[in-house]
Every structure is written in structure tokens, then in C-alpha cells.
Amino acid sequence: MGVGKVRRSEVGVRVLLVEDDKAIADSLAIGLGREGFQVEAVGTAREALKAPSADLVLLDLGLPDGHGFEVCRRLRAGSSVPIIILTARDDEVDRVTGLELGADDYVVKPFSFRELVARIRAVSRRTGSQQPGQVTQQIGPLEIDRRRHRVTVRGEEIALTPKEYDLLSVLANDPGAMVTRREILAQVWDPHWYGTSKTVDVHIASLRRKLGDPAWIETSRGVGFRLAVAE
Ligand code: CA
């Protein structure tokens, strides 16, 4: 039974579940509870924005009092909490818009419970755990604090979404080296990600914008990207 298999790392992980379909919400809350997550379930956009801070947000797009995108945008404006969108349609516009607004991943309904838990674990792994022993990396005026997931340029802190941080982190693993789209998708998203590679471009564009100079990231058409090393 599930109860015996609770993973230590998930005990006490607070999940905010925003879903107005009571049947889905109840079964997810029970299932996630069995996996050791601490679930707070709400059914409206208003409640979602008032809820206490969580470690991860599962966000349905169709809510009775507003669109999930608006909730996503407003949550993201004030926090870097990982957000997984639950969408009813396998619609590319929904996916790209969600990712542009700062969501970390999405699942298309109907999804299996196991699939959802796998996504939650993947997102938590990428965004959460501290890696002791890793230090601050300096690349010209860019500084990446790998322990605290903080990025500064000329001493100014830049607010990155978890995905943007992961993307920068992958490019910075070997500054100046070309990283292919495939490698980026596998490392920053999921080995099982079958989304459009437009997702990568969207995140590269926002990362460039935040770094303040498009020259930070060079594009090699059809191949991939590299972090420019300042001379
Ligand atoms: Ca709904």
C-alpha cells in the first residue's frame, strides 16, 4: 500500500492544489496525502491568491472566478514557487502561455496519478534541493550562487524563475561550450518532455532580457546555445 512507501523527502512538502472540480480535487488530495505531501486544496482563484505559501502549486486553468493564467502570473510576481499547470486541452497556446507566465511544467487532463507525482518529483528535484559543497561561480560580471540559487550581474540581483535559473545553470556548467536543444530539454525540463522546442526559445529570450544584454547567450541556429564568456 502507498502509505508504507512514503518518501522521507516528501513528508511535509506543502502542495497548494487549485482545482474547482471537486471529484478531481478530492482524489488528488487523498492520493497526494498518501504519498506524504501536505495538501491545501482550494477551488477558486481568489482563494489561491490568499492561500498560505506552499512548496509547490498545482494549478487548474479553468477556475470559476478567473483564469488560471492570471493566478499563475500573480503568484509568480511575488514568489519563485514551482507551479505545475493542469490543463484540460493539449493546446500549444495554453502550454506556451503558461510557461511564459512562469509555470514550470504542465500536465494534460486526463492524466494518471503516477504521471502527476512523477512531474511533481521532477520539478521539486530541479528547483528545490540544496546541493552542499557547490560554490559561487563567477563568469565576468555574472555571479551564480549555486547554493542559494541567486544570480547577480555587477552585484545586482536578478529575479529568475526556477526554469530560467536551471537553464542558466546548465549553460554555465561549461561557459563558452555549445549546449544543444536536446540537452537543454533533457536537463531543464524532463527526459520525457515531448513539448515543442519553442519552449526553450521562450525561456532563452526571457533570460537574455533579465541578464540585460542579449550577447550573454549566443544562438547557433539549429544546434543550440552557449553562454558567452566575457573577455
Ligand atoms: Ca476547472
XYZ file of C-alpha atoms and ligand atoms in Angstrom:
232
model
C 0.000 0.000 0.000
C 1.012 3.558 -0.693
C 1.220 4.548 2.950
C 4.217 2.337 3.574
C 6.120 3.841 0.695
C 6.122 7.464 1.763
C 9.400 9.000 0.776
C 11.103 10.846 3.544
C 11.877 13.843 1.376
C 8.196 14.414 0.632
C 6.911 14.352 4.161
C 5.742 17.845 4.921
C 6.168 19.175 1.362
C 3.297 21.640 1.141
C 1.291 21.469 -2.066
C -1.303 24.103 -2.916
C -3.907 22.442 -5.131
C -6.082 24.884 -7.082
C -8.887 22.918 -8.721
C -12.615 23.638 -8.821
C -13.651 20.161 -9.943
C -14.385 18.604 -6.581
C -14.063 14.991 -7.739
C -10.567 15.652 -9.143
C -9.556 17.800 -6.174
C -10.668 15.209 -3.609
C -8.994 12.273 -5.279
C -5.762 14.221 -5.796
C -5.749 15.465 -2.209
C -6.203 11.932 -0.892
C -3.625 10.426 -3.249
C -1.025 13.107 -2.593
C -1.677 12.845 1.134
C -0.882 9.148 0.942
C 2.384 10.000 -0.787
C 3.317 12.149 2.165
C 2.502 15.583 0.741
C 0.687 18.118 2.850
C -2.128 19.309 0.614
C -4.088 22.552 0.873
C -6.951 22.416 -1.652
C -8.812 25.488 -2.887
C -11.361 25.864 -5.679
C -11.144 29.493 -6.734
C -8.568 31.983 -7.997
C -9.332 34.279 -5.078
C -8.595 31.572 -2.500
C -5.455 30.549 -4.394
C -4.031 34.054 -4.114
C -4.877 34.252 -0.412
C -3.554 30.795 0.491
C -0.506 30.447 2.727
C 2.751 29.954 0.856
C 3.384 26.441 -0.431
C 6.384 24.490 -1.681
C 4.652 23.698 -4.964
C 1.436 24.765 -6.710
C -0.828 22.571 -8.877
C -2.950 24.973 -10.861
C -6.056 24.243 -12.907
C -6.551 26.796 -15.703
C -10.359 26.893 -15.776
C -11.494 28.392 -12.474
C -14.974 29.779 -11.709
C -13.774 33.276 -10.811
C -10.861 33.790 -13.159
C -8.356 32.200 -15.469
C -5.502 30.138 -14.061
C -3.041 32.186 -16.151
C -3.870 35.242 -14.084
C -3.286 33.261 -10.888
C 0.000 31.986 -12.319
C 1.131 35.479 -13.245
C 0.245 36.910 -9.854
C 1.815 34.060 -7.873
C 4.959 34.335 -9.961
C 5.155 38.101 -9.463
C 5.711 37.543 -5.760
C 7.461 34.192 -5.493
C 9.517 31.567 -7.247
C 7.361 28.662 -6.002
C 7.302 25.849 -8.582
C 3.994 25.841 -10.493
C 2.573 22.898 -12.440
C -0.396 23.720 -14.636
C -3.267 21.261 -15.005
C -4.816 21.867 -18.392
C -7.854 20.242 -19.967
C -6.692 20.641 -23.530
C -3.452 19.658 -25.145
C -3.235 23.124 -26.571
C 0.118 24.566 -27.541
C -1.033 28.136 -26.923
C -2.003 27.175 -23.361
C 1.316 25.475 -22.776
C 3.497 28.223 -24.207
C 1.490 30.952 -22.456
C 1.710 29.082 -19.170
C 5.463 28.650 -19.475
C 5.877 32.299 -20.474
C 3.992 33.290 -17.359
C 6.470 31.343 -15.280
C 4.912 27.900 -14.868
C 7.496 25.133 -14.547
C 5.596 22.311 -16.145
C 2.103 21.221 -17.072
C 0.070 18.051 -17.308
C -2.803 17.490 -19.694
C -6.065 16.075 -18.354
C -6.849 13.289 -18.140
C -3.523 12.420 -16.527
C -2.634 9.459 -14.407
C -1.875 9.997 -10.757
C 1.531 8.385 -11.206
C 2.343 10.764 -14.026
C 1.441 13.737 -11.876
C 3.534 12.521 -8.952
C 6.468 11.938 -11.316
C 6.144 15.531 -12.570
C 5.949 16.869 -9.022
C 9.090 14.963 -8.086
C 10.937 16.099 -11.203
C 10.030 19.738 -10.624
C 10.906 19.551 -6.911
C 14.254 17.945 -7.723
C 15.142 20.612 -10.220
C 14.017 23.589 -8.214
C 14.355 22.511 -4.632
C 17.160 20.595 -3.124
C 20.224 22.370 -1.940
C 23.498 20.989 -3.143
C 26.071 21.386 -0.417
C 29.651 21.916 -1.440
C 28.847 23.881 -4.559
C 30.072 27.404 -4.526
C 29.611 30.708 -6.203
C 30.545 30.759 -9.865
C 31.883 33.933 -11.434
C 31.646 34.485 -15.198
C 32.776 38.023 -15.938
C 30.257 40.322 -14.219
C 27.819 37.418 -13.786
C 27.784 35.582 -10.480
C 25.795 32.408 -9.792
C 25.382 31.285 -6.205
C 24.593 27.618 -6.714
C 23.887 27.007 -3.089
C 21.283 29.713 -2.733
C 20.128 29.834 -6.383
C 20.933 33.536 -6.536
C 22.169 35.276 -9.654
C 23.708 38.721 -9.806
C 25.112 40.843 -12.623
C 27.553 43.528 -11.477
C 26.291 42.967 -7.958
C 22.628 43.485 -8.874
C 20.412 40.533 -8.062
C 18.257 39.215 -10.908
C 14.942 37.544 -10.134
C 14.778 34.370 -12.206
C 12.020 31.781 -12.323
C 13.140 28.266 -11.332
C 13.207 27.289 -15.014
C 15.273 30.304 -16.022
C 17.682 29.549 -13.207
C 18.009 25.913 -14.297
C 18.567 26.986 -17.891
C 21.287 29.448 -16.915
C 22.784 26.868 -14.614
C 23.027 24.296 -17.443
C 24.638 26.834 -19.789
C 27.026 27.921 -17.031
C 28.190 24.370 -16.294
C 30.637 24.847 -19.148
C 30.768 28.523 -20.134
C 31.528 29.033 -23.812
C 30.559 25.466 -24.742
C 27.610 24.811 -27.053
C 24.678 23.098 -25.353
C 22.184 21.506 -27.726
C 18.432 21.987 -27.513
C 18.064 18.305 -26.801
C 20.454 18.526 -23.844
C 18.638 21.584 -22.550
C 15.224 19.921 -22.823
C 16.503 16.806 -21.079
C 18.269 18.638 -18.249
C 15.993 21.579 -17.623
C 12.670 20.018 -18.398
C 12.335 16.280 -18.274
C 13.809 13.342 -20.190
C 10.222 12.535 -21.103
C 9.321 16.016 -22.239
C 7.668 15.948 -25.622
C 6.815 19.624 -25.737
C 7.722 21.973 -28.509
C 11.299 23.240 -28.569
C 9.756 26.714 -28.815
C 9.615 26.464 -25.038
C 13.410 26.685 -24.966
C 13.371 29.839 -27.109
C 10.788 31.466 -24.880
C 12.936 30.887 -21.810
C 16.174 31.888 -23.560
C 14.503 35.158 -24.587
C 13.355 35.981 -21.072
C 16.735 35.016 -19.624
C 18.526 37.313 -22.094
C 16.158 40.112 -21.200
C 16.766 39.659 -17.500
C 20.538 39.431 -17.881
C 20.284 42.850 -19.510
C 22.247 42.047 -22.678
C 21.293 39.605 -25.450
C 25.019 38.972 -26.051
C 25.166 36.821 -22.901
C 23.626 33.909 -24.772
C 24.677 33.120 -28.321
C 22.402 31.118 -30.577
C 23.759 28.654 -33.068
C 20.895 28.094 -35.468
C 19.655 24.557 -35.477
C 22.236 23.475 -32.905
C 21.812 25.132 -29.558
C 23.052 27.858 -27.274
C 26.185 28.916 -25.469
C 26.892 31.267 -22.628
C 29.236 33.953 -23.926
C 32.374 34.296 -21.886
C 33.273 37.936 -21.376
C 36.903 38.666 -22.231
Ca -11.675 23.697 -13.784
